[in-house]
């Protein structure tokens, strides 16, 4: 691919870098990069990759813009609320560079569509927000031999790595198995400093550009840990794991299964728990049911159902003694949207609490259907 | 022997600090340090496979014996990004 006069002017400051130059810029123009998730990480990654002269960007996200996205998802504005992230982003990126080819994939990546979608790209940037998608992206990239630029955030901390098997380790070399649901927050349940994914997503874009151009040393075989609160970068060296179930000597991970739909399915304990609509729960409250809030203290500060007891999900096992007097009482557990509380309800049921029910849709739905004075977040 | 423990993300939160110094008997393994620190917390029974154990900034198996002056880090996976 030869650069046009317009491209030479546009990318002049890249062309002056010996590590990029005309050759690197031509490689970028010919490159096809997929971005999984157009959120806090995907926003800066997509903006910088588009501005840097990447030829084709594939955008994968099934979601629509919500006002709570705007504190970190810099692709979007208040006017975009309710619109498809992929289509808003595509227009925004084409406005940066008219010659950019944006491929829109307004779908959720799953076991059946991931191979056909990702196979047409050279590099995958993983900006997803949940473990099933992270493991799926990893395993499909291993299978297809695509480099996977990983970035992830939690509150004030970020993790970045480039996974490039077969030569270098993959995500499962570090974390063989997905953590148990409920133990590790995902699906937006944990807070995050708005600018944090900006830093991490920009680091991912940097590595994607280096993968394409061949410039510098890649973040392979090591993971970068960023702590925004203390402003420290640390690094951990990661060897390839010969016993890795995805990229090891005898891989055992089938792509077809094992990816539980994020935040949507339940285990056996959960399905046995009766769900209450907000109106039904309000009736039980009047009849004397005890409400247990399993969210975090910071969420409790934002809003709560009056009269409830705060027991964050992570503290539940340690506070069983305190709750034991309620074993025969009628209990309704709730959280933000009903997932953590389902986990808690299952736990309480197994511990012998006879009469536990889950508030379906959490305090969010309660606000819509019972008490609009409760703020939604 | 004296060792330094570094904790990240949820592990930092669970113990309320990012760094702990411990005086341990010779022969203590990284896994034993994890179990001792997280006894009685939600992470007590966490499978080993879901934590990255690093000794002196390099991944090591959980059963690795520590030596005087070692720095051991416990790093959990974090999924967040989009939502």
PDB file of C-alpha atoms in Angstrom, chain A residues 15-279:
ATOM      1  CA  UNK A  15       7.012   9.461   9.145  1.00  0.00           C
ATOM      2  CA  UNK A  16       9.797  11.352  10.926  1.00  0.00           C
ATOM      3  CA  UNK A  17      10.139   8.562  13.495  1.00  0.00           C
ATOM      4  CA  UNK A  18      12.776   6.071  12.413  1.00  0.00           C
ATOM      5  CA  UNK A  19      10.844   3.286  14.198  1.00  0.00           C
ATOM      6  CA  UNK A  20       7.694   3.967  12.130  1.00  0.00           C
ATOM      7  CA  UNK A  21       8.567   5.890   8.968  1.00  0.00           C
ATOM      8  CA  UNK A  22       6.948   5.317   5.585  1.00  0.00           C
ATOM      9  CA  UNK A  23       7.255   1.564   5.931  1.00  0.00           C
ATOM     10  CA  UNK A  24       5.489   1.493   9.326  1.00  0.00           C
ATOM     11  CA  UNK A  25       2.788   3.888   8.182  1.00  0.00           C
ATOM     12  CA  UNK A  26       2.099   1.726   5.137  1.00  0.00           C
ATOM     13  CA  UNK A  27       1.821  -1.290   7.415  1.00  0.00           C
ATOM     14  CA  UNK A  28      -0.682   0.606   9.575  1.00  0.00           C
ATOM     15  CA  UNK A  29      -2.709   1.559   6.480  1.00  0.00           C
ATOM     16  CA  UNK A  30      -2.886  -2.105   5.498  1.00  0.00           C
ATOM     17  CA  UNK A  31      -3.676  -3.326   9.039  1.00  0.00           C
ATOM     18  CA  UNK A  32      -7.008  -4.711  10.247  1.00  0.00           C
ATOM     19  CA  UNK A  33      -7.592  -4.360  13.995  1.00  0.00           C
ATOM     20  CA  UNK A  34     -10.641  -5.606  15.921  1.00  0.00           C
ATOM     21  CA  UNK A  35     -11.760  -3.865  19.113  1.00  0.00           C
ATOM     22  CA  UNK A  36     -13.877  -5.997  21.441  1.00  0.00           C
ATOM     23  CA  UNK A  37     -16.028  -3.681  23.553  1.00  0.00           C
ATOM     24  CA  UNK A  38     -16.488   0.054  22.963  1.00  0.00           C
ATOM     25  CA  UNK A  39     -16.362   1.125  26.574  1.00  0.00           C
ATOM     26  CA  UNK A  40     -13.805   2.789  28.775  1.00  0.00           C
ATOM     27  CA  UNK A  41     -10.937   0.872  27.144  1.00  0.00           C
ATOM     28  CA  UNK A  42     -12.280   0.590  23.599  1.00  0.00           C
ATOM     29  CA  UNK A  43     -13.020   4.331  23.377  1.00  0.00           C
ATOM     30  CA  UNK A  44      -9.463   5.660  23.675  1.00  0.00           C
ATOM     31  CA  UNK A  45      -8.037   2.637  21.853  1.00  0.00           C
ATOM     32  CA  UNK A  46     -10.367   3.193  18.866  1.00  0.00           C
ATOM     33  CA  UNK A  47      -9.784   6.972  18.802  1.00  0.00           C
ATOM     34  CA  UNK A  48      -5.993   6.651  18.799  1.00  0.00           C
ATOM     35  CA  UNK A  49      -5.902   3.760  16.350  1.00  0.00           C
ATOM     36  CA  UNK A  50      -8.157   5.690  13.951  1.00  0.00           C
ATOM     37  CA  UNK A  51      -6.026   8.831  14.313  1.00  0.00           C
ATOM     38  CA  UNK A  52      -2.826   6.810  13.838  1.00  0.00           C
ATOM     39  CA  UNK A  53      -3.757   5.680  10.345  1.00  0.00           C
ATOM     40  CA  UNK A  54      -4.877   2.093  10.882  1.00  0.00           C
ATOM     41  CA  UNK A  55      -6.614   1.064   7.656  1.00  0.00           C
ATOM     42  CA  UNK A  56      -9.484  -1.047   8.990  1.00  0.00           C
ATOM     43  CA  UNK A  57     -11.062  -1.040  12.434  1.00  0.00           C
ATOM     44  CA  UNK A  58     -13.647  -3.669  13.388  1.00  0.00           C
ATOM     45  CA  UNK A  59     -15.905  -2.500  16.205  1.00  0.00           C
ATOM     46  CA  UNK A  60     -17.664  -5.186  18.254  1.00  0.00           C
ATOM     47  CA  UNK A  61     -20.295  -4.193  20.826  1.00  0.00           C
ATOM     48  CA  UNK A  62     -24.007  -4.937  21.150  1.00  0.00           C
ATOM     49  CA  UNK A  63     -24.715  -2.194  23.674  1.00  0.00           C
ATOM     50  CA  UNK A  64     -26.289   1.250  23.501  1.00  0.00           C
ATOM     51  CA  UNK A  65     -24.925   4.423  25.088  1.00  0.00           C
ATOM     52  CA  UNK A  66     -26.054   5.116  28.658  1.00  0.00           C
ATOM     53  CA  UNK A  67     -25.514   8.372  30.503  1.00  0.00           C
ATOM     54  CA  UNK A  68     -23.462   6.516  33.147  1.00  0.00           C
ATOM     55  CA  UNK A  69     -20.951   5.596  30.407  1.00  0.00           C
ATOM     56  CA  UNK A  70     -19.976   9.184  29.720  1.00  0.00           C
ATOM     57  CA  UNK A  71     -17.547   9.666  32.625  1.00  0.00           C
ATOM     58  CA  UNK A  72     -15.032   7.429  30.854  1.00  0.00           C
ATOM     59  CA  UNK A  73     -16.277   6.402  27.391  1.00  0.00           C
ATOM     60  CA  UNK A  74     -14.928   9.386  25.487  1.00  0.00           C
ATOM     61  CA  UNK A  75     -16.268   8.276  22.095  1.00  0.00           C
ATOM     62  CA  UNK A  76     -19.775   9.354  23.120  1.00  0.00           C
ATOM     63  CA  UNK A  77     -21.656  12.519  24.054  1.00  0.00           C
ATOM     64  CA  UNK A  78     -24.871  13.192  25.949  1.00  0.00           C
ATOM     65  CA  UNK A  79     -26.738  13.396  22.622  1.00  0.00           C
ATOM     66  CA  UNK A  80     -25.880   9.724  21.934  1.00  0.00           C
ATOM     67  CA  UNK A  81     -27.853   8.264  24.849  1.00  0.00           C
ATOM     68  CA  UNK A  82     -29.820   5.219  23.727  1.00  0.00           C
ATOM     69  CA  UNK A  83     -28.012   4.934  20.381  1.00  0.00           C
ATOM     70  CA  UNK A  84     -25.948   1.948  19.247  1.00  0.00           C
ATOM     71  CA  UNK A  85     -22.359   2.328  20.443  1.00  0.00           C
ATOM     72  CA  UNK A  86     -20.998   0.782  17.279  1.00  0.00           C
ATOM     73  CA  UNK A  87     -22.831   3.146  14.930  1.00  0.00           C
ATOM     74  CA  UNK A  88     -22.058   6.293  16.970  1.00  0.00           C
ATOM     75  CA  UNK A  89     -18.397   5.250  17.220  1.00  0.00           C
ATOM     76  CA  UNK A  90     -18.178   4.460  13.503  1.00  0.00           C
ATOM     77  CA  UNK A  91     -19.380   7.968  12.594  1.00  0.00           C
ATOM     78  CA  UNK A  92     -17.028   9.570  15.129  1.00  0.00           C
ATOM     79  CA  UNK A  93     -14.003   7.633  13.834  1.00  0.00           C
ATOM     80  CA  UNK A  94     -14.799   8.257  10.155  1.00  0.00           C
ATOM     81  CA  UNK A  95     -14.926  11.968  10.987  1.00  0.00           C
ATOM     82  CA  UNK A  96     -11.275  11.756  12.098  1.00  0.00           C
ATOM     83  CA  UNK A  97     -10.130  10.179   8.855  1.00  0.00           C
ATOM     84  CA  UNK A  98     -12.416   9.752   5.845  1.00  0.00           C
ATOM     85  CA  UNK A  99     -10.206   7.027   4.390  1.00  0.00           C
ATOM     86  CA  UNK A 100     -10.618   4.819   7.494  1.00  0.00           C
ATOM     87  CA  UNK A 101     -12.596   1.654   6.856  1.00  0.00           C
ATOM     88  CA  UNK A 102     -14.825   0.940   9.884  1.00  0.00           C
ATOM     89  CA  UNK A 103     -16.542  -2.441  10.032  1.00  0.00           C
ATOM     90  CA  UNK A 104     -19.565  -2.449  12.326  1.00  0.00           C
ATOM     91  CA  UNK A 105     -20.317  -5.581  14.363  1.00  0.00           C
ATOM     92  CA  UNK A 106     -23.233  -4.579  16.626  1.00  0.00           C
ATOM     93  CA  UNK A 107     -23.305  -8.011  18.256  1.00  0.00           C
ATOM     94  CA  UNK A 108     -22.266  -9.656  21.476  1.00  0.00           C
ATOM     95  CA  UNK A 109     -19.234 -11.855  20.888  1.00  0.00           C
ATOM     96  CA  UNK A 110     -20.104 -15.485  21.595  1.00  0.00           C
ATOM     97  CA  UNK A 111     -18.771 -18.968  20.829  1.00  0.00           C
ATOM     98  CA  UNK A 112     -20.489 -19.159  17.420  1.00  0.00           C
ATOM     99  CA  UNK A 113     -19.756 -15.714  15.945  1.00  0.00           C
ATOM    100  CA  UNK A 114     -16.296 -15.088  17.411  1.00  0.00           C
ATOM    101  CA  UNK A 115     -14.300 -17.236  14.989  1.00  0.00           C
ATOM    102  CA  UNK A 116     -15.842 -15.798  11.780  1.00  0.00           C
ATOM    103  CA  UNK A 117     -15.590 -12.215  13.094  1.00  0.00           C
ATOM    104  CA  UNK A 118     -12.093 -12.284  14.588  1.00  0.00           C
ATOM    105  CA  UNK A 119     -10.508 -14.390  11.839  1.00  0.00           C
ATOM    106  CA  UNK A 120     -10.574 -11.452   9.397  1.00  0.00           C
ATOM    107  CA  UNK A 121      -8.404  -9.231  11.632  1.00  0.00           C
ATOM    108  CA  UNK A 122      -4.641  -9.113  12.263  1.00  0.00           C
ATOM    109  CA  UNK A 123      -4.744  -7.912  15.873  1.00  0.00           C
ATOM    110  CA  UNK A 124      -7.452  -8.091  18.553  1.00  0.00           C
ATOM    111  CA  UNK A 125      -7.760  -5.434  21.258  1.00  0.00           C
ATOM    112  CA  UNK A 126      -9.734  -6.824  24.203  1.00  0.00           C
ATOM    113  CA  UNK A 127     -11.648  -4.096  26.002  1.00  0.00           C
ATOM    114  CA  UNK A 128     -14.476  -6.292  27.254  1.00  0.00           C
ATOM    115  CA  UNK A 129     -15.914  -6.122  30.751  1.00  0.00           C
ATOM    116  CA  UNK A 130     -16.537  -9.681  31.876  1.00  0.00           C
ATOM    117  CA  UNK A 131     -14.673 -12.935  32.353  1.00  0.00           C
ATOM    118  CA  UNK A 132     -16.606 -15.146  29.896  1.00  0.00           C
ATOM    119  CA  UNK A 133     -15.812 -12.748  27.031  1.00  0.00           C
ATOM    120  CA  UNK A 134     -12.185 -12.378  28.152  1.00  0.00           C
ATOM    121  CA  UNK A 135     -11.665 -16.148  28.160  1.00  0.00           C
ATOM    122  CA  UNK A 136     -13.522 -16.525  24.866  1.00  0.00           C
ATOM    123  CA  UNK A 137     -11.380 -13.828  23.180  1.00  0.00           C
ATOM    124  CA  UNK A 138      -8.240 -15.452  24.568  1.00  0.00           C
ATOM    125  CA  UNK A 139      -9.138 -18.960  23.435  1.00  0.00           C
ATOM    126  CA  UNK A 140     -10.275 -17.890  19.961  1.00  0.00           C
ATOM    127  CA  UNK A 141      -7.106 -15.795  19.494  1.00  0.00           C
ATOM    128  CA  UNK A 142      -4.988 -18.802  20.530  1.00  0.00           C
ATOM    129  CA  UNK A 143      -6.860 -20.995  18.054  1.00  0.00           C
ATOM    130  CA  UNK A 144      -6.573 -18.462  15.205  1.00  0.00           C
ATOM    131  CA  UNK A 145      -3.000 -17.442  16.078  1.00  0.00           C
ATOM    132  CA  UNK A 146      -3.961 -13.770  16.521  1.00  0.00           C
ATOM    133  CA  UNK A 147      -2.175 -11.458  18.940  1.00  0.00           C
ATOM    134  CA  UNK A 148      -4.494 -10.326  21.757  1.00  0.00           C
ATOM    135  CA  UNK A 149      -3.828  -6.957  23.379  1.00  0.00           C
ATOM    136  CA  UNK A 150      -5.336  -7.307  26.845  1.00  0.00           C
ATOM    137  CA  UNK A 151      -6.351  -4.455  29.128  1.00  0.00           C
ATOM    138  CA  UNK A 152      -8.494  -4.506  32.238  1.00  0.00           C
ATOM    139  CA  UNK A 153      -9.406  -2.100  35.024  1.00  0.00           C
ATOM    140  CA  UNK A 154     -10.654  -2.240  38.607  1.00  0.00           C
ATOM    141  CA  UNK A 155     -11.345   0.941  40.600  1.00  0.00           C
ATOM    142  CA  UNK A 156      -7.900   2.637  40.456  1.00  0.00           C
ATOM    143  CA  UNK A 157      -5.844  -0.264  39.061  1.00  0.00           C
ATOM    144  CA  UNK A 158      -5.165  -1.531  35.577  1.00  0.00           C
ATOM    145  CA  UNK A 159      -3.617  -4.622  33.999  1.00  0.00           C
ATOM    146  CA  UNK A 160      -2.125  -4.651  30.498  1.00  0.00           C
ATOM    147  CA  UNK A 161      -0.444  -7.457  28.531  1.00  0.00           C
ATOM    148  CA  UNK A 162       0.081  -8.699  25.000  1.00  0.00           C
ATOM    149  CA  UNK A 163      -0.781 -12.372  24.566  1.00  0.00           C
ATOM    150  CA  UNK A 164       0.761 -13.860  21.458  1.00  0.00           C
ATOM    151  CA  UNK A 165       0.889 -17.634  21.412  1.00  0.00           C
ATOM    152  CA  UNK A 166       2.351 -19.936  20.358  1.00  0.00           C
ATOM    153  CA  UNK A 167       5.658 -18.156  21.080  1.00  0.00           C
ATOM    154  CA  UNK A 168       4.461 -16.155  24.082  1.00  0.00           C
ATOM    155  CA  UNK A 169       2.043 -16.891  26.943  1.00  0.00           C
ATOM    156  CA  UNK A 170      -1.730 -16.379  26.801  1.00  0.00           C
ATOM    157  CA  UNK A 171      -4.224 -15.222  29.431  1.00  0.00           C
ATOM    158  CA  UNK A 172      -4.796 -18.777  30.663  1.00  0.00           C
ATOM    159  CA  UNK A 173      -1.063 -19.173  31.335  1.00  0.00           C
ATOM    160  CA  UNK A 174      -1.617 -16.537  34.054  1.00  0.00           C
ATOM    161  CA  UNK A 175      -5.140 -17.295  35.193  1.00  0.00           C
ATOM    162  CA  UNK A 176      -6.000 -20.827  34.140  1.00  0.00           C
ATOM    163  CA  UNK A 177      -9.610 -20.599  35.177  1.00  0.00           C
ATOM    164  CA  UNK A 178     -12.263 -17.937  35.378  1.00  0.00           C
ATOM    165  CA  UNK A 179     -12.925 -16.933  38.992  1.00  0.00           C
ATOM    166  CA  UNK A 180     -16.149 -18.028  40.620  1.00  0.00           C
ATOM    167  CA  UNK A 181     -19.050 -15.735  40.027  1.00  0.00           C
ATOM    168  CA  UNK A 182     -19.650 -13.233  42.765  1.00  0.00           C
ATOM    169  CA  UNK A 183     -16.136 -13.316  44.208  1.00  0.00           C
ATOM    170  CA  UNK A 184     -14.757 -10.907  41.652  1.00  0.00           C
ATOM    171  CA  UNK A 185     -16.955  -7.986  40.627  1.00  0.00           C
ATOM    172  CA  UNK A 186     -17.648  -7.497  36.941  1.00  0.00           C
ATOM    173  CA  UNK A 187     -20.501  -6.177  34.814  1.00  0.00           C
ATOM    174  CA  UNK A 188     -19.936  -2.672  36.042  1.00  0.00           C
ATOM    175  CA  UNK A 189     -20.577  -3.528  39.666  1.00  0.00           C
ATOM    176  CA  UNK A 190     -17.216  -2.189  40.831  1.00  0.00           C
ATOM    177  CA  UNK A 191     -16.493   1.515  40.569  1.00  0.00           C
ATOM    178  CA  UNK A 192     -13.768   2.852  38.307  1.00  0.00           C
ATOM    179  CA  UNK A 193     -11.905   6.145  38.101  1.00  0.00           C
ATOM    180  CA  UNK A 194     -13.035   7.629  34.766  1.00  0.00           C
ATOM    181  CA  UNK A 195      -9.569   8.452  33.460  1.00  0.00           C
ATOM    182  CA  UNK A 196      -8.114   5.037  34.403  1.00  0.00           C
ATOM    183  CA  UNK A 197      -9.377   3.131  31.330  1.00  0.00           C
ATOM    184  CA  UNK A 198      -8.185   6.124  29.282  1.00  0.00           C
ATOM    185  CA  UNK A 199      -4.616   5.333  30.323  1.00  0.00           C
ATOM    186  CA  UNK A 200      -5.010   1.573  29.950  1.00  0.00           C
ATOM    187  CA  UNK A 201      -6.818   1.800  26.572  1.00  0.00           C
ATOM    188  CA  UNK A 202      -4.087   4.132  25.268  1.00  0.00           C
ATOM    189  CA  UNK A 203      -1.460   1.593  26.367  1.00  0.00           C
ATOM    190  CA  UNK A 204      -3.391  -1.096  24.458  1.00  0.00           C
ATOM    191  CA  UNK A 205      -3.450   1.112  21.333  1.00  0.00           C
ATOM    192  CA  UNK A 206       0.312   1.633  21.713  1.00  0.00           C
ATOM    193  CA  UNK A 207       0.946  -2.107  21.760  1.00  0.00           C
ATOM    194  CA  UNK A 208      -1.387  -2.700  18.795  1.00  0.00           C
ATOM    195  CA  UNK A 209       0.562  -0.116  16.769  1.00  0.00           C
ATOM    196  CA  UNK A 210       3.863  -1.751  17.764  1.00  0.00           C
ATOM    197  CA  UNK A 211       2.530  -5.183  16.787  1.00  0.00           C
ATOM    198  CA  UNK A 212       1.630  -3.883  13.328  1.00  0.00           C
ATOM    199  CA  UNK A 213       4.767  -1.813  12.696  1.00  0.00           C
ATOM    200  CA  UNK A 214       7.251  -4.073  14.477  1.00  0.00           C
ATOM    201  CA  UNK A 215       8.578  -1.098  16.455  1.00  0.00           C
ATOM    202  CA  UNK A 216      10.188  -1.570  19.870  1.00  0.00           C
ATOM    203  CA  UNK A 217       9.719  -4.300  22.480  1.00  0.00           C
ATOM    204  CA  UNK A 218       6.262  -5.712  23.033  1.00  0.00           C
ATOM    205  CA  UNK A 219       4.558  -6.274  26.370  1.00  0.00           C
ATOM    206  CA  UNK A 220       4.750 -10.030  25.827  1.00  0.00           C
ATOM    207  CA  UNK A 221       5.804 -12.459  28.550  1.00  0.00           C
ATOM    208  CA  UNK A 222       5.035  -9.837  31.177  1.00  0.00           C
ATOM    209  CA  UNK A 223       2.059  -8.050  32.633  1.00  0.00           C
ATOM    210  CA  UNK A 224       2.030  -4.358  33.455  1.00  0.00           C
ATOM    211  CA  UNK A 225       0.205  -3.355  36.649  1.00  0.00           C
ATOM    212  CA  UNK A 226      -0.823   0.289  36.916  1.00  0.00           C
ATOM    213  CA  UNK A 227      -1.909   1.817  40.223  1.00  0.00           C
ATOM    214  CA  UNK A 228      -3.389   5.259  39.575  1.00  0.00           C
ATOM    215  CA  UNK A 229      -3.985   6.052  43.256  1.00  0.00           C
ATOM    216  CA  UNK A 230      -0.309   5.648  44.159  1.00  0.00           C
ATOM    217  CA  UNK A 231       0.879   6.444  40.608  1.00  0.00           C
ATOM    218  CA  UNK A 232       3.049   3.387  40.198  1.00  0.00           C
ATOM    219  CA  UNK A 233       3.703   1.038  37.315  1.00  0.00           C
ATOM    220  CA  UNK A 234       4.937  -2.453  38.175  1.00  0.00           C
ATOM    221  CA  UNK A 235       5.667  -5.431  36.008  1.00  0.00           C
ATOM    222  CA  UNK A 236       5.460  -9.162  36.499  1.00  0.00           C
ATOM    223  CA  UNK A 237       7.378 -11.533  34.247  1.00  0.00           C
ATOM    224  CA  UNK A 238       5.230 -14.387  32.997  1.00  0.00           C
ATOM    225  CA  UNK A 239       6.658 -17.531  31.449  1.00  0.00           C
ATOM    226  CA  UNK A 240       4.675 -19.632  29.039  1.00  0.00           C
ATOM    227  CA  UNK A 241       2.881 -22.414  30.905  1.00  0.00           C
ATOM    228  CA  UNK A 242       3.487 -25.778  29.149  1.00  0.00           C
ATOM    229  CA  UNK A 243       0.397 -27.142  30.941  1.00  0.00           C
ATOM    230  CA  UNK A 244      -1.808 -24.225  29.825  1.00  0.00           C
ATOM    231  CA  UNK A 245      -5.239 -25.618  28.839  1.00  0.00           C
ATOM    232  CA  UNK A 246      -5.438 -23.168  25.890  1.00  0.00           C
ATOM    233  CA  UNK A 247      -1.921 -22.768  24.434  1.00  0.00           C
ATOM    234  CA  UNK A 248       0.019 -25.554  26.210  1.00  0.00           C
ATOM    235  CA  UNK A 249       1.359 -28.817  24.862  1.00  0.00           C
ATOM    236  CA  UNK A 250      -1.972 -30.621  25.074  1.00  0.00           C
ATOM    237  CA  UNK A 251      -4.747 -28.019  25.004  1.00  0.00           C
ATOM    238  CA  UNK A 252      -8.098 -29.064  26.412  1.00  0.00           C
ATOM    239  CA  UNK A 253     -10.285 -26.011  26.003  1.00  0.00           C
ATOM    240  CA  UNK A 254     -13.020 -26.413  23.405  1.00  0.00           C
ATOM    241  CA  UNK A 255     -14.242 -23.159  21.906  1.00  0.00           C
ATOM    242  CA  UNK A 256     -17.828 -24.405  21.611  1.00  0.00           C
ATOM    243  CA  UNK A 257     -18.719 -24.417  25.257  1.00  0.00           C
ATOM    244  CA  UNK A 258     -17.906 -23.269  28.755  1.00  0.00           C
ATOM    245  CA  UNK A 259     -18.630 -19.607  28.221  1.00  0.00           C
ATOM    246  CA  UNK A 260     -21.474 -18.748  30.520  1.00  0.00           C
ATOM    247  CA  UNK A 261     -23.418 -15.782  29.274  1.00  0.00           C
ATOM    248  CA  UNK A 262     -22.109 -12.918  31.376  1.00  0.00           C
ATOM    249  CA  UNK A 263     -24.353 -11.737  34.155  1.00  0.00           C
ATOM    250  CA  UNK A 264     -27.346 -13.575  32.804  1.00  0.00           C
ATOM    251  CA  UNK A 265     -27.319 -17.163  33.935  1.00  0.00           C
ATOM    252  CA  UNK A 266     -27.419 -18.776  37.314  1.00  0.00           C
ATOM    253  CA  UNK A 267     -26.143 -21.815  39.103  1.00  0.00           C
ATOM    254  CA  UNK A 268     -28.300 -24.447  40.715  1.00  0.00           C
ATOM    255  CA  UNK A 269     -28.545 -22.653  44.047  1.00  0.00           C
ATOM    256  CA  UNK A 270     -29.701 -19.506  42.362  1.00  0.00           C
ATOM    257  CA  UNK A 271     -32.381 -21.042  40.207  1.00  0.00           C
ATOM    258  CA  UNK A 272     -33.911 -22.550  43.324  1.00  0.00           C
ATOM    259  CA  UNK A 273     -34.353 -19.091  44.836  1.00  0.00           C
ATOM    260  CA  UNK A 274     -37.696 -17.412  44.356  1.00  0.00           C
ATOM    261  CA  UNK A 275     -37.548 -13.989  42.752  1.00  0.00           C
ATOM    262  CA  UNK A 276     -39.893 -11.222  43.872  1.00  0.00           C
ATOM    263  CA  UNK A 277     -41.045  -8.322  41.749  1.00  0.00           C
ATOM    264  CA  UNK A 278     -40.514  -4.927  43.429  1.00  0.00           C
ATOM    265  CA  UNK A 279     -44.255  -4.613  44.155  1.00  0.00           C
TER     266      UNK A 279
END
